[in-house]
GROMACS .gro file of C-alpha atoms in nm:
model
  507
    1ALA     CA    1  -1.328   1.553   0.689
    2MET     CA    2  -0.963   1.458   0.638
    3GLY     CA    3  -0.682   1.710   0.606
    4GLY     CA    4  -0.927   1.992   0.663
    5GLY     CA    5  -1.162   1.902   0.381
    6PRO     CA    6  -1.412   1.636   0.272
    7PHE     CA    7  -1.299   1.288   0.170
    8TYR     CA    8  -1.482   1.164  -0.139
    9MET     CA    9  -1.549   0.795  -0.196
   10THR     CA   10  -1.794   0.565  -0.366
   11TRP     CA   11  -2.049   0.401  -0.139
   12PRO     CA   12  -1.883   0.064  -0.069
   13LYS     CA   13  -1.981  -0.294  -0.032
   14VAL     CA   14  -1.897  -0.430   0.311
   15ILE     CA   15  -1.711  -0.755   0.373
   16ARG     CA   16  -1.751  -0.884   0.727
   17VAL     CA   17  -1.459  -1.073   0.879
   18GLU     CA   18  -1.593  -1.253   1.187
   19LEU     CA   19  -1.316  -1.330   1.438
   20THR     CA   20  -1.364  -1.602   1.695
   21GLY     CA   21  -1.130  -1.758   1.951
   22LYS     CA   22  -0.793  -1.619   2.063
   23LEU     CA   23  -0.447  -1.619   1.907
   24ARG     CA   24  -0.208  -1.885   2.038
   25PRO     CA   25   0.141  -1.789   2.159
   26TRP     CA   26   0.376  -1.706   1.869
   27VAL     CA   27   0.084  -1.644   1.630
   28SER     CA   28   0.003  -1.278   1.580
   29ALA     CA   29  -0.204  -1.012   1.409
   30LYS     CA   30   0.015  -1.032   1.095
   31ASP     CA   31  -0.102  -1.391   1.051
   32VAL     CA   32  -0.463  -1.271   1.072
   33ILE     CA   33  -0.431  -1.031   0.780
   34LEU     CA   34  -0.227  -1.283   0.580
   35LYS     CA   35  -0.517  -1.525   0.629
   36VAL     CA   36  -0.762  -1.258   0.507
   37LEU     CA   37  -0.536  -1.206   0.202
   38GLU     CA   38  -0.549  -1.580   0.140
   39HIS     CA   39  -0.928  -1.551   0.126
   40LEU     CA   40  -0.957  -1.228  -0.071
   41SER     CA   41  -0.631  -1.210  -0.273
   42THR     CA   42  -0.498  -0.875  -0.395
   43LYS     CA   43  -0.754  -0.808  -0.666
   44GLY     CA   44  -1.129  -0.797  -0.716
   45ASN     CA   45  -1.202  -0.603  -0.394
   46VAL     CA   46  -1.218  -0.247  -0.526
   47GLY     CA   47  -1.517  -0.060  -0.386
   48CYS     CA   48  -1.534  -0.269  -0.068
   49ILE     CA   49  -1.466  -0.213   0.301
   50ILE     CA   50  -1.361  -0.481   0.547
   51GLU     CA   51  -1.539  -0.469   0.882
   52TYR     CA   52  -1.401  -0.687   1.164
   53SER     CA   53  -1.643  -0.822   1.420
   54GLY     CA   54  -1.702  -1.116   1.652
   55GLU     CA   55  -1.590  -1.217   1.996
   56GLY     CA   56  -1.228  -1.239   1.884
   57VAL     CA   57  -1.210  -0.860   1.840
   58LYS     CA   58  -1.193  -0.816   2.219
   59THR     CA   59  -0.873  -1.020   2.234
   60LEU     CA   60  -0.684  -0.781   2.006
   61SER     CA   61  -0.511  -0.465   2.121
   62VAL     CA   62  -0.515  -0.144   1.917
   63PRO     CA   63  -0.160  -0.202   1.780
   64GLU     CA   64  -0.267  -0.551   1.668
   65ARG     CA   65  -0.580  -0.409   1.505
   66ALA     CA   66  -0.362  -0.149   1.333
   67THR     CA   67  -0.145  -0.421   1.182
   68ILE     CA   68  -0.451  -0.593   1.043
   69THR     CA   69  -0.614  -0.280   0.899
   70ASN     CA   70  -0.282  -0.148   0.764
   71MET     CA   71  -0.241  -0.445   0.532
   72GLY     CA   72  -0.606  -0.439   0.431
   73ALA     CA   73  -0.484  -0.202   0.158
   74GLU     CA   74  -0.310  -0.500  -0.006
   75THR     CA   75  -0.651  -0.655  -0.080
   76GLY     CA   76  -0.751  -0.344  -0.272
   77VAL     CA   77  -1.035  -0.246  -0.037
   78THR     CA   78  -1.119   0.117   0.034
   79THR     CA   79  -1.043   0.077   0.404
   80SER     CA   80  -1.070  -0.160   0.699
   81VAL     CA   81  -1.243  -0.089   1.032
   82PHE     CA   82  -1.266  -0.233   1.381
   83PRO     CA   83  -1.530  -0.134   1.636
   84SER     CA   84  -1.433   0.142   1.878
   85ASP     CA   85  -1.471  -0.015   2.221
   86GLU     CA   86  -1.327  -0.013   2.572
   87ILE     CA   87  -0.994  -0.139   2.434
   88THR     CA   88  -0.981   0.160   2.201
   89LYS     CA   89  -1.064   0.385   2.495
   90ALA     CA   90  -0.784   0.240   2.707
   91PHE     CA   91  -0.531   0.300   2.428
   92LEU     CA   92  -0.643   0.660   2.370
   93THR     CA   93  -0.635   0.720   2.745
   94ALA     CA   94  -0.273   0.603   2.756
   95GLN     CA   95  -0.196   0.836   2.462
   96GLY     CA   96  -0.360   1.134   2.634
   97ARG     CA   97  -0.636   1.147   2.374
   98VAL     CA   98  -0.938   1.005   2.557
   99ASP     CA   99  -1.139   1.316   2.471
  100GLY     CA  100  -1.145   1.196   2.111
  101TRP     CA  101  -1.294   0.856   2.199
  102ARG     CA  102  -1.645   0.746   2.127
  103GLU     CA  103  -1.795   0.404   2.098
  104ILE     CA  104  -1.867   0.289   1.743
  105SER     CA  105  -2.019  -0.046   1.656
  106ALA     CA  106  -2.225  -0.206   1.381
  107ASP     CA  107  -2.604  -0.193   1.395
  108ALA     CA  108  -2.762  -0.510   1.521
  109ASP     CA  109  -2.943  -0.553   1.189
  110ALA     CA  110  -2.644  -0.471   0.968
  111VAL     CA  111  -2.638  -0.655   0.636
  112TYR     CA  112  -2.312  -0.758   0.472
  113ASP     CA  113  -2.226  -0.838   0.113
  114ARG     CA  114  -1.995  -1.119   0.219
  115THR     CA  115  -1.884  -1.283   0.541
  116ILE     CA  116  -1.550  -1.456   0.610
  117ALA     CA  117  -1.497  -1.653   0.930
  118VAL     CA  118  -1.155  -1.664   1.092
  119ASP     CA  119  -1.093  -1.874   1.403
  120LEU     CA  120  -0.797  -1.708   1.574
  121SER     CA  121  -0.731  -2.015   1.787
  122THR     CA  122  -0.660  -2.235   1.484
  123LEU     CA  123  -0.443  -1.989   1.293
  124VAL     CA  124  -0.084  -2.091   1.217
  125PRO     CA  125   0.212  -1.869   1.121
  126LEU     CA  126   0.183  -1.763   0.757
  127ALA     CA  127   0.403  -1.596   0.500
  128ALA     CA  128   0.341  -1.399   0.180
  129CYS     CA  129   0.579  -1.543  -0.076
  130PRO     CA  130   0.744  -1.366  -0.371
  131HIS     CA  131   0.630  -1.151  -0.534
  132SER     CA  132   0.283  -1.064  -0.396
  133PRO     CA  133   0.121  -1.008  -0.055
  134GLY     CA  134  -0.152  -1.245  -0.172
  135ASN     CA  135   0.080  -1.542  -0.240
  136ILE     CA  136   0.023  -1.713   0.093
  137LYS     CA  137   0.182  -2.029   0.234
  138THR     CA  138   0.221  -2.163   0.587
  139VAL     CA  139   0.561  -2.106   0.744
  140LYS     CA  140   0.580  -2.479   0.806
  141GLU     CA  141   0.572  -2.536   0.427
  142LEU     CA  142   0.877  -2.309   0.395
  143ALA     CA  143   1.070  -2.445   0.695
  144GLY     CA  144   1.437  -2.508   0.628
  145THR     CA  145   1.473  -2.245   0.353
  146LYS     CA  146   1.797  -2.055   0.418
  147VAL     CA  147   1.741  -1.689   0.507
  148ASP     CA  148   2.000  -1.420   0.442
  149GLN     CA  149   1.826  -1.117   0.584
  150VAL     CA  150   1.556  -1.041   0.843
  151LEU     CA  151   1.413  -0.689   0.875
  152ILE     CA  152   1.156  -0.605   1.143
  153GLY     CA  153   0.959  -0.283   1.139
  154SER     CA  154   0.775  -0.065   0.885
  155CYS     CA  155   0.429   0.081   0.933
  156THR     CA  156   0.276  -0.267   0.959
  157ASN     CA  157   0.475  -0.413   1.247
  158ALA     CA  158   0.677  -0.157   1.440
  159SER     CA  159   0.458  -0.079   1.740
  160LEU     CA  160   0.583  -0.089   2.098
  161ARG     CA  161   0.398  -0.420   2.128
  162ASP     CA  162   0.588  -0.572   1.834
  163ILE     CA  163   0.927  -0.435   1.939
  164SER     CA  164   0.877  -0.563   2.296
  165ILE     CA  165   0.783  -0.913   2.179
  166VAL     CA  166   1.094  -0.926   1.959
  167ALA     CA  167   1.312  -0.802   2.248
  168GLY     CA  168   1.174  -1.068   2.481
  169ALA     CA  169   1.238  -1.340   2.226
  170LEU     CA  170   1.598  -1.220   2.174
  171ARG     CA  171   1.693  -1.161   2.535
  172GLY     CA  172   2.014  -1.345   2.610
  173LYS     CA  173   2.045  -1.484   2.258
  174THR     CA  174   2.236  -1.393   1.941
  175VAL     CA  175   2.103  -1.407   1.586
  176SER     CA  176   2.266  -1.640   1.334
  177GLN     CA  177   2.611  -1.523   1.221
  178THR     CA  178   2.498  -1.568   0.860
  179MET     CA  179   2.221  -1.322   0.915
  180ASN     CA  180   2.183  -0.955   0.820
  181PHE     CA  181   1.938  -0.847   1.088
  182GLY     CA  182   1.785  -0.501   1.121
  183LEU     CA  183   1.501  -0.338   1.312
  184ALA     CA  184   1.318  -0.007   1.276
  185CYS     CA  185   1.085   0.125   1.543
  186GLY     CA  186   0.768   0.279   1.407
  187SER     CA  187   0.806   0.623   1.559
  188ARG     CA  188   1.016   0.838   1.788
  189GLN     CA  189   0.775   0.753   2.068
  190VAL     CA  190   0.824   0.378   2.017
  191LEU     CA  191   1.200   0.419   1.990
  192GLU     CA  192   1.224   0.620   2.312
  193MET     CA  193   0.996   0.388   2.512
  194ALA     CA  194   1.176   0.077   2.385
  195SER     CA  195   1.505   0.239   2.485
  196ARG     CA  196   1.385   0.330   2.835
  197SER     CA  197   1.234  -0.014   2.897
  198GLY     CA  198   1.557  -0.192   2.808
  199ALA     CA  199   1.400  -0.364   2.504
  200LEU     CA  200   1.627  -0.182   2.263
  201GLY     CA  201   1.936  -0.290   2.455
  202ASP     CA  202   1.829  -0.656   2.432
  203ILE     CA  203   1.778  -0.619   2.057
  204ILE     CA  204   2.115  -0.454   2.001
  205ALA     CA  205   2.293  -0.714   2.214
  206ALA     CA  206   2.138  -0.989   1.998
  207GLY     CA  207   2.310  -0.850   1.688
  208ALA     CA  208   2.053  -0.612   1.538
  209ARG     CA  209   2.128  -0.302   1.338
  210ILE     CA  210   1.895  -0.022   1.450
  211LEU     CA  211   1.746   0.153   1.149
  212GLU     CA  212   1.574   0.489   1.114
  213SER     CA  213   1.203   0.521   1.199
  214ALA     CA  214   1.104   0.570   0.837
  215CYS     CA  215   0.980   0.378   0.534
  216GLY     CA  216   1.341   0.278   0.470
  217PHE     CA  217   1.379  -0.084   0.366
  218CYS     CA  218   1.010  -0.122   0.286
  219ILE     CA  219   1.041   0.107  -0.018
  220GLY     CA  220   1.387  -0.009  -0.112
  221ASN     CA  221   1.592   0.297  -0.022
  222SER     CA  222   1.806   0.101   0.225
  223GLN     CA  223   1.896  -0.255   0.321
  224ALA     CA  224   1.867  -0.397  -0.031
  225PRO     CA  225   1.916  -0.776   0.002
  226ARG     CA  226   2.203  -0.951  -0.172
  227THR     CA  227   2.161  -1.081  -0.526
  228GLY     CA  228   1.971  -1.411  -0.514
  229GLY     CA  229   1.913  -1.368  -0.142
  230VAL     CA  230   1.611  -1.451   0.074
  231SER     CA  231   1.479  -1.164   0.287
  232LEU     CA  232   1.211  -1.198   0.556
  233ARG     CA  233   1.036  -0.871   0.633
  234THR     CA  234   0.748  -0.760   0.850
  235SER     CA  235   0.646  -0.489   0.604
  236ASN     CA  236   0.334  -0.495   0.389
  237ARG     CA  237   0.455  -0.529   0.028
  238ASN     CA  238   0.694  -0.761  -0.149
  239PHE     CA  239   0.648  -0.663  -0.511
  240PHE     CA  240   0.918  -0.759  -0.761
  241GLY     CA  241   1.215  -0.524  -0.734
  242ARG     CA  242   1.067  -0.312  -0.455
  243SER     CA  243   1.345  -0.414  -0.213
  244GLY     CA  244   1.604  -0.261  -0.445
  245THR     CA  245   1.727  -0.601  -0.568
  246ASN     CA  246   1.537  -0.760  -0.855
  247GLU     CA  247   1.704  -1.097  -0.803
  248ALA     CA  248   1.601  -1.132  -0.437
  249ASP     CA  249   1.307  -1.324  -0.289
  250VAL     CA  250   1.122  -1.120  -0.027
  251TYR     CA  251   0.876  -1.285   0.212
  252LEU     CA  252   0.632  -1.105   0.443
  253VAL     CA  253   0.600  -1.254   0.790
  254SER     CA  254   0.507  -1.168   1.149
  255PRO     CA  255   0.764  -1.034   1.397
  256GLU     CA  256   0.741  -1.372   1.573
  257THR     CA  257   0.833  -1.566   1.259
  258ALA     CA  258   1.098  -1.310   1.172
  259VAL     CA  259   1.278  -1.329   1.508
  260ALA     CA  260   1.266  -1.709   1.518
  261SER     CA  261   1.410  -1.730   1.168
  262ALA     CA  262   1.681  -1.473   1.253
  263LEU     CA  263   1.795  -1.689   1.542
  264ALA     CA  264   1.782  -2.011   1.336
  265GLY     CA  265   1.931  -1.875   1.012
  266SER     CA  266   1.649  -2.035   0.814
  267PHE     CA  267   1.271  -2.029   0.787
  268VAL     CA  268   1.124  -2.179   1.108
  269ASP     CA  269   0.777  -2.194   1.252
  270PRO     CA  270   0.792  -1.994   1.577
  271THR     CA  271   0.529  -2.216   1.739
  272GLU     CA  272   0.776  -2.503   1.708
  273PHE     CA  273   1.099  -2.308   1.759
  274PHE     CA  274   0.989  -2.153   2.089
  275ALA     CA  275   0.805  -2.304   2.384
  276PRO     CA  276   0.452  -2.168   2.436
  277ASP     CA  277   0.535  -2.057   2.791
  278ASP     CA  278   0.830  -1.852   2.663
  279TYR     CA  279   0.606  -1.612   2.476
  280PRO     CA  280   0.699  -1.265   2.608
  281LYS     CA  281   0.439  -1.089   2.817
  282PHE     CA  282   0.338  -0.741   2.702
  283GLU     CA  283   0.090  -0.508   2.869
  284LEU     CA  284  -0.027  -0.177   2.731
  285PRO     CA  285   0.149   0.108   2.918
  286LYS     CA  286  -0.073   0.309   3.146
  287ASN     CA  287   0.081   0.619   2.988
  288PHE     CA  288   0.281   0.651   2.669
  289ILE     CA  289   0.563   0.908   2.651
  290ILE     CA  290   0.414   1.211   2.479
  291ASP     CA  291   0.653   1.479   2.353
  292ASP     CA  292   0.549   1.709   2.069
  293SER     CA  293   0.825   1.964   2.130
  294MET     CA  294   1.008   1.879   1.806
  295ILE     CA  295   0.701   1.899   1.584
  296ALA     CA  296   0.706   2.206   1.364
  297GLY     CA  297   0.439   2.455   1.464
  298SER     CA  298   0.389   2.317   1.814
  299GLY     CA  299   0.556   2.614   1.983
  300LYS     CA  300   0.551   2.892   1.724
  301ALA     CA  301   0.321   3.049   1.470
  302GLN     CA  302   0.304   2.866   1.140
  303SER     CA  303   0.406   3.186   0.961
  304ASP     CA  304   0.745   3.172   1.140
  305ILE     CA  305   0.836   2.841   0.977
  306SER     CA  306   1.022   2.845   0.647
  307VAL     CA  307   1.097   2.555   0.415
  308PHE     CA  308   1.427   2.549   0.229
  309ARG     CA  309   1.392   2.443  -0.136
  310GLY     CA  310   1.708   2.327  -0.305
  311PRO     CA  311   1.768   2.295  -0.680
  312ASN     CA  312   1.613   1.945  -0.687
  313ILE     CA  313   1.278   2.070  -0.556
  314GLY     CA  314   1.043   2.215  -0.817
  315GLU     CA  315   0.680   2.308  -0.858
  316PRO     CA  316   0.416   2.050  -0.950
  317PRO     CA  317   0.355   2.045  -1.325
  318LEU     CA  318   0.019   2.165  -1.459
  319ASN     CA  319  -0.200   1.974  -1.700
  320VAL     CA  320  -0.415   2.133  -1.968
  321ALA     CA  321  -0.795   2.111  -1.994
  322MET     CA  322  -0.932   1.803  -2.164
  323SER     CA  323  -0.981   1.802  -2.537
  324ASP     CA  324  -1.304   1.671  -2.686
  325SER     CA  325  -1.106   1.436  -2.911
  326ILE     CA  326  -0.802   1.245  -2.795
  327ASN     CA  327  -0.578   1.106  -3.066
  328GLY     CA  328  -0.276   0.902  -2.978
  329VAL     CA  329  -0.095   0.574  -2.958
  330ALA     CA  330  -0.078   0.271  -2.729
  331THR     CA  331   0.260   0.355  -2.588
  332ILE     CA  332   0.274   0.052  -2.356
  333VAL     CA  333   0.062  -0.256  -2.291
  334VAL     CA  334   0.105  -0.418  -1.949
  335GLU     CA  335  -0.037  -0.724  -1.775
  336ASP     CA  336  -0.247  -0.776  -1.459
  337LYS     CA  337  -0.149  -0.654  -1.112
  338ILE     CA  338   0.063  -0.362  -1.223
  339THR     CA  339   0.165  -0.187  -0.900
  340THR     CA  340   0.262   0.172  -0.841
  341ASP     CA  341   0.617   0.036  -0.798
  342HIS     CA  342   0.608  -0.080  -1.161
  343ILE     CA  343   0.482   0.260  -1.272
  344MET     CA  344   0.699   0.476  -1.049
  345PRO     CA  345   0.997   0.292  -0.895
  346ALA     CA  346   1.106   0.379  -0.543
  347GLY     CA  347   1.444   0.285  -0.398
  348SER     CA  348   1.730   0.487  -0.543
  349ARG     CA  349   1.487   0.693  -0.751
  350LEU     CA  350   1.305   0.844  -0.455
  351LYS     CA  351   1.547   1.135  -0.427
  352TYR     CA  352   1.387   1.283  -0.737
  353ARG     CA  353   1.029   1.293  -0.600
  354SER     CA  354   1.031   1.674  -0.591
  355ASN     CA  355   1.189   1.701  -0.936
  356ILE     CA  356   0.913   1.576  -1.168
  357PRO     CA  357   1.099   1.616  -1.500
  358LYS     CA  358   1.383   1.401  -1.367
  359TYR     CA  359   1.168   1.148  -1.180
  360SER     CA  360   0.953   1.101  -1.490
  361GLU     CA  361   1.252   0.953  -1.672
  362PHE     CA  362   1.203   0.634  -1.469
  363VAL     CA  363   0.830   0.568  -1.531
  364PHE     CA  364   0.787   0.198  -1.624
  365GLU     CA  365   1.166   0.161  -1.646
  366ARG     CA  366   1.138  -0.209  -1.551
  367ASN     CA  367   0.873  -0.279  -1.813
  368ASP     CA  368   1.008  -0.060  -2.095
  369PRO     CA  369   1.327   0.141  -2.047
  370ASP     CA  370   1.231   0.359  -2.345
  371PHE     CA  371   0.879   0.443  -2.218
  372ALA     CA  372   0.955   0.793  -2.094
  373LYS     CA  373   1.154   0.885  -2.403
  374ASN     CA  374   0.880   0.756  -2.633
  375CYS     CA  375   0.613   0.946  -2.436
  376LEU     CA  376   0.796   1.275  -2.455
  377GLY     CA  377   0.853   1.224  -2.829
  378ASN     CA  378   0.480   1.171  -2.879
  379LYS     CA  379   0.396   1.468  -2.656
  380GLU     CA  380   0.621   1.698  -2.860
  381LYS     CA  381   0.434   1.590  -3.175
  382GLY     CA  382   0.092   1.648  -3.012
  383VAL     CA  383   0.022   1.275  -2.993
  384ALA     CA  384  -0.150   1.151  -2.674
  385ASN     CA  385  -0.003   0.853  -2.489
  386PHE     CA  386  -0.237   0.569  -2.393
  387ILE     CA  387  -0.148   0.306  -2.129
  388VAL     CA  388  -0.329  -0.028  -2.173
  389ALA     CA  389  -0.346  -0.266  -1.875
  390GLY     CA  390  -0.507  -0.576  -1.735
  391GLU     CA  391  -0.674  -0.625  -1.396
  392SER     CA  392  -0.596  -0.429  -1.076
  393TYR     CA  393  -0.387  -0.160  -1.240
  394GLY     CA  394  -0.223   0.070  -0.983
  395GLN     CA  395  -0.233  -0.155  -0.677
  396GLY     CA  396   0.004  -0.102  -0.386
  397SER     CA  397   0.137   0.224  -0.243
  398SER     CA  398  -0.081   0.532  -0.277
  399ARG     CA  399   0.199   0.695  -0.478
  400GLU     CA  400   0.058   1.008  -0.646
  401HIS     CA  401   0.374   1.033  -0.854
  402ALA     CA  402   0.243   0.728  -1.044
  403ALA     CA  403  -0.013   0.976  -1.182
  404ILE     CA  404   0.187   1.303  -1.177
  405CYS     CA  405   0.478   1.171  -1.379
  406PRO     CA  406   0.269   0.999  -1.650
  407MET     CA  407   0.071   1.324  -1.679
  408PHE     CA  408   0.397   1.518  -1.726
  409LEU     CA  409   0.494   1.267  -2.000
  410GLY     CA  410   0.168   1.333  -2.188
  411VAL     CA  411  -0.035   1.027  -2.084
  412LYS     CA  412  -0.402   1.114  -2.137
  413VAL     CA  413  -0.587   0.784  -2.091
  414ILE     CA  414  -0.543   0.460  -1.894
  415VAL     CA  415  -0.747   0.176  -2.049
  416ALA     CA  416  -0.760  -0.128  -1.816
  417LYS     CA  417  -0.972  -0.424  -1.713
  418SER     CA  418  -0.988  -0.271  -1.365
  419ILE     CA  419  -0.812   0.012  -1.178
  420GLU     CA  420  -0.748   0.024  -0.804
  421ARG     CA  421  -0.943   0.288  -0.610
  422ILE     CA  422  -0.663   0.508  -0.476
  423HIS     CA  423  -0.478   0.512  -0.804
  424LYS     CA  424  -0.800   0.592  -0.994
  425ALA     CA  425  -0.852   0.890  -0.763
  426ASN     CA  426  -0.494   1.007  -0.824
  427LEU     CA  427  -0.540   0.978  -1.202
  428VAL     CA  428  -0.854   1.188  -1.184
  429ASN     CA  429  -0.679   1.448  -0.964
  430PHE     CA  430  -0.416   1.497  -1.234
  431GLY     CA  431  -0.651   1.491  -1.532
  432ILE     CA  432  -0.580   1.142  -1.674
  433ILE     CA  433  -0.890   0.952  -1.779
  434PRO     CA  434  -0.920   0.611  -1.606
  435ALA     CA  435  -1.130   0.405  -1.849
  436ILE     CA  436  -1.238   0.042  -1.813
  437PHE     CA  437  -1.288  -0.215  -2.091
  438LYS     CA  438  -1.660  -0.284  -2.113
  439ASN     CA  439  -1.565  -0.625  -2.249
  440GLU     CA  440  -1.245  -0.761  -2.094
  441ASP     CA  441  -1.165  -0.962  -2.405
  442ASP     CA  442  -1.101  -0.637  -2.589
  443TYR     CA  443  -0.772  -0.610  -2.402
  444ALA     CA  444  -0.633  -0.846  -2.665
  445GLN     CA  445  -0.742  -0.606  -2.941
  446ILE     CA  446  -0.467  -0.351  -2.865
  447SER     CA  447  -0.091  -0.384  -2.919
  448VAL     CA  448   0.194  -0.146  -2.856
  449GLY     CA  449   0.209   0.114  -3.134
  450ASP     CA  450  -0.159   0.087  -3.235
  451ILE     CA  451  -0.311   0.424  -3.333
  452LEU     CA  452  -0.603   0.505  -3.097
  453ALA     CA  453  -0.866   0.776  -3.083
  454ILE     CA  454  -1.165   0.871  -2.871
  455GLU     CA  455  -1.407   1.123  -3.025
  456GLY     CA  456  -1.637   1.341  -2.813
  457VAL     CA  457  -1.484   1.224  -2.486
  458MET     CA  458  -1.507   1.561  -2.306
  459SER     CA  459  -1.871   1.602  -2.407
  460ALA     CA  460  -1.948   1.248  -2.290
  461ILE     CA  461  -1.781   1.293  -1.951
  462GLU     CA  462  -1.936   1.639  -1.899
  463SER     CA  463  -2.286   1.503  -1.966
  464GLY     CA  464  -2.236   1.198  -1.746
  465GLU     CA  465  -2.248   0.934  -2.019
  466SER     CA  466  -2.113   0.600  -1.900
  467THR     CA  467  -1.965   0.471  -2.227
  468VAL     CA  468  -1.733   0.606  -2.496
  469ILE     CA  469  -1.591   0.432  -2.802
  470LEU     CA  470  -1.219   0.382  -2.836
  471LYS     CA  471  -1.126   0.344  -3.202
  472ASN     CA  472  -0.826   0.130  -3.276
  473LEU     CA  473  -0.747   0.276  -3.617
  474THR     CA  474  -0.465   0.031  -3.677
  475ARG     CA  475  -0.699  -0.267  -3.652
  476SER     CA  476  -1.023  -0.095  -3.753
  477LYS     CA  477  -1.184  -0.200  -3.422
  478ASP     CA  478  -1.437  -0.011  -3.212
  479ILE     CA  479  -1.387  -0.086  -2.841
  480PRO     CA  480  -1.648   0.034  -2.587
  481LEU     CA  481  -1.504   0.179  -2.266
  482LEU     CA  482  -1.675   0.254  -1.935
  483VAL     CA  483  -1.615   0.608  -1.808
  484GLU     CA  484  -1.830   0.615  -1.495
  485PHE     CA  485  -1.753   0.911  -1.271
  486THR     CA  486  -1.918   1.120  -1.003
  487LYS     CA  487  -2.015   1.479  -1.077
  488ARG     CA  488  -1.708   1.604  -0.891
  489GLU     CA  489  -1.475   1.366  -1.079
  490ARG     CA  490  -1.621   1.485  -1.411
  491ILE     CA  491  -1.544   1.846  -1.319
  492LEU     CA  492  -1.187   1.758  -1.230
  493LEU     CA  493  -1.123   1.558  -1.546
  494VAL     CA  494  -1.266   1.818  -1.783
  495ALA     CA  495  -1.062   2.092  -1.612
  496GLY     CA  496  -0.743   1.888  -1.645
  497GLY     CA  497  -0.712   1.795  -1.279
  498MET     CA  498  -0.769   1.921  -0.929
  499ILE     CA  499  -0.515   2.204  -0.941
  500ASN     CA  500  -0.676   2.357  -1.248
  501ALA     CA  501  -1.028   2.308  -1.107
  502THR     CA  502  -0.930   2.465  -0.776
  503LYS     CA  503  -0.763   2.764  -0.936
  504ALA     CA  504  -1.073   2.817  -1.155
  505GLY     CA  505  -1.304   2.798  -0.852
  506LEU     CA  506  -1.489   2.499  -0.995
  507ILE     CA  507  -1.478   2.295  -0.671
   0.00000   0.00000   0.00000
């Protein structure tokens, strides 16, 4: 159970990543997951889980494992797992949570759908180049490229381990004067422990700006790079425009590569910039600082806590139950690898997240500035909006607003070559039908403005049929679509989403 209730997922395929050897100094966990992304790319992995195994697992701490599994999302897999072993137990002990530990490992006769071998001892520093986490090059290939900004932190690389390594590398040094250098600790706990250890002081003395422990620069609501600039970040996504500056090139790197490049003022390979013996030593604390006193509900009854709602905070919009026939128009046609940042921009728009009518004005604003206006015009006339897409539609952040806002605009169907798992679940939750081209070539049979219709769709989904026919009335083409859903998903879709189904007592 997650969040107090069951977590529903399709039975996955399992990709085994067998780790051997041990990471060399100045090569880190970020380079491991970038290597995995080089193997798997960011598409074609829906319905899979990555399982890490092999002797190399024992050489990785829990924070290092967390970095690797965190960015597994960029491959499109359902989740990533490491065994739970004595290293896990030591970490949970230090966090005062050893009662929650149990050993978990793969069965000796486990069968895998695919195996990838990664020798940690031969890994080199890697970088994800603009504008995709799967666009991998070695740092050595990029050496000499001038860098304008280095930002260390985000959920991927902001553990006490990462911050301490950066502090050790910076001690007694100053970053390049041409550099905009910032660092965000991953939590209050990390910030406090880094402060008490002296690590934070070393980082500040080196010229860093200390940023809030929040998504911050990763989602483009701070530290936007200069126009035409090069920004090195330890975060997990570098989609076009996500940083807040469309004309910037954002690279994803390890903290080791980031700090070396901050000192040099240009891309440098940390294994060549630093001496191996200078790699900072970090040991897991015997006890982490644990202080829950500021967490709401920790010292008082939940009923005593009130939430202030200002004028920019509204109620979630409700969908209507599905119609048996959906008649509409192809309001937009987009290419492969459309991310939730394309659909629902972050950055300066995030302040409207609780104001759906306002936030919806910015859906697909980078692809078609008139999209929202056109959708609302169709909705007022009772015409359904269809979104037509290529492969891996909805990759990236699990941003439910990328489903809520299109639903508010009257989007009824997504027709794509493939749809990423989390986004598909969000679409179902808000009553939008995620349909897949049975024949990928049919993607070319739909253009913006084509009149589309699906007859008997509610009956088909209710009865569990796997195929419906999309009629392109403009071109007189019949296009078969796959609508394969679980029983629970069918209930949600027919009801018009999870809120409606829950209120009706259907789930």
